[in-house]
Amino acid sequence: MFHKLPDELHLISETAGKLSRDHLEPLAATLDSGEGRESFLKNLNLLAANGFMGLNISSDYGGTEAGATGFALAIAKLAEGCAATALTVSVSNMVAEVIQAVGSQAQRDAYLPKLTDGTFPAGGFCLTEADAGSDAASMRCRAAKDGDFYVLNGSKLYISSAEYAGLFVVWAVTDPAARKGKGISCFLVEANTPGLIIGKAEKKMGQTGSATNEVHFQDCRIPASALMGEENEGFRIAVKELAGGRIGIAALAYGIGVKAMETAKVYVSERKQFGQPLSAQQGIQWMLADRETELEAARLLVLQAAALKDDGLPFAKQASMAKLYASETAQRATYTALQLHGGAGYLREYPLERYARDARITTIYEGTSEIQRLVIAREILKDF
């Protein structure tokens, strides 16, 4: 089914790969050290100029109309160069897709062009809270109606790109008396809105080039027109969009794994021990064979989920399968690649330890591996 990509999708993948090699990969180690933010933002602008900030967005708003499959292919290639940048692109595309799916015409006209053309360097997805991670329906952030306004109060946690996002999609409780998950609404909040405060930057294990912050709302007044979709129906929007976001994270994890194994294959072909290349050892060959087989399976799961989404068919189960398998495969791939480098893999002179750190979070954000298993089990058992 996926043995040959259509020309337009092949071009997207090829273009993403070239930008990744030429611009993202040379900056990745600098970003990982905590520097290079200005160059990082220039790369985001370059990606926007090449259509990567609106991959599944209508051309009416400056989008590429590449679909979910084009999105997955692009994120995978970008992740090969820099996982932190690929994450920023993935989340920003996710924000744009929410607006396109449920936003009013005025909201789409006002915000989508600014996301796709780089006017907003990125978008922020404000769902998680301190007591509402996997159990997102337990959020406490409130949006109280006040005439023609809503007043937001509360805090969001682990928000990617918060420091430089131009726009946030925010979920908040609008009906505290409603049963769990039924009194939540979805809003658009611009970054410069009074009462929106970007909190401390988190010090992370990996993907350090992507900012992750707390976002606080202190009597943050937004117009009633900032509501997206129907009042009190926002949680359903979040669940649907998280499924699409999982395709992006699955593709990102796959890209990291591919890059790690490519690095390892070069090393074991050149490194000699006992008078022959490491690649001549059967044990090494088996390690390579297992990881390559797993990565190919991950690729097919990602493409299957994306194809179902593109066809307008149910894809939540397949997205969770792809995210679960690709993220856990990336763990094995990066650790195998590091092991094949021996002591050199443990040194920061080589990128293996960064790949391992970058891959680790993919089993956690956009729903942990444990949550993915629950989603998959629920889907396969619902008819019984």
PDB file of C-alpha atoms in Angstrom, residues 33 50-51 60 63 80 98 101 149 194 224-225 255 266 287 312 330 339 350 363 369 373 376 381 383:
ATOM      1  CA  SER A  33      23.246  23.047  25.020  1.00  0.00           C
ATOM      2  CA  ASN A  50       8.373  26.352   2.720  1.00  0.00           C
ATOM      3  CA  GLY A  51       4.868  25.370   3.792  1.00  0.00           C
ATOM      4  CA  ASP A  60      -7.200  29.370   1.337  1.00  0.00           C
ATOM      5  CA  GLY A  63      -1.644  25.910   3.911  1.00  0.00           C
ATOM      6  CA  GLU A  80      16.044  13.179  11.837  1.00  0.00           C
ATOM      7  CA  VAL A  98      -7.976  22.587  15.629  1.00  0.00           C
ATOM      8  CA  ALA A 101     -11.746  21.980  12.203  1.00  0.00           C
ATOM      9  CA  PHE A 149     -16.347  38.245  27.841  1.00  0.00           C
ATOM     10  CA  PRO A 194      -3.337  40.890  29.544  1.00  0.00           C
ATOM     11  CA  ALA A 224     -16.870  35.743  23.881  1.00  0.00           C
ATOM     12  CA  SER A 225     -15.897  35.415  20.218  1.00  0.00           C
ATOM     13  CA  GLY A 255      12.520   9.839  12.655  1.00  0.00           C
ATOM     14  CA  VAL A 266      28.083   4.057   9.450  1.00  0.00           C
ATOM     15  CA  MET A 287      20.935  -6.198  16.398  1.00  0.00           C
ATOM     16  CA  GLY A 312     -12.092  10.534   6.807  1.00  0.00           C
ATOM     17  CA  ALA A 330      12.660   4.607  19.154  1.00  0.00           C
ATOM     18  CA  GLN A 339      25.522   0.419  22.497  1.00  0.00           C
ATOM     19  CA  TYR A 350      28.745  11.937  19.331  1.00  0.00           C
ATOM     20  CA  THR A 363       6.572   7.564  25.247  1.00  0.00           C
ATOM     21  CA  SER A 369       2.361   4.356  26.460  1.00  0.00           C
ATOM     22  CA  ARG A 373      -2.710   0.695  25.606  1.00  0.00           C
ATOM     23  CA  ILE A 376      -6.301   0.459  22.012  1.00  0.00           C
ATOM     24  CA  LEU A 381     -13.232  -4.455  23.086  1.00  0.00           C
ATOM     25  CA  ASP A 383     -18.042  -4.421  20.335  1.00  0.00           C
TER      26      ASP A 383
END
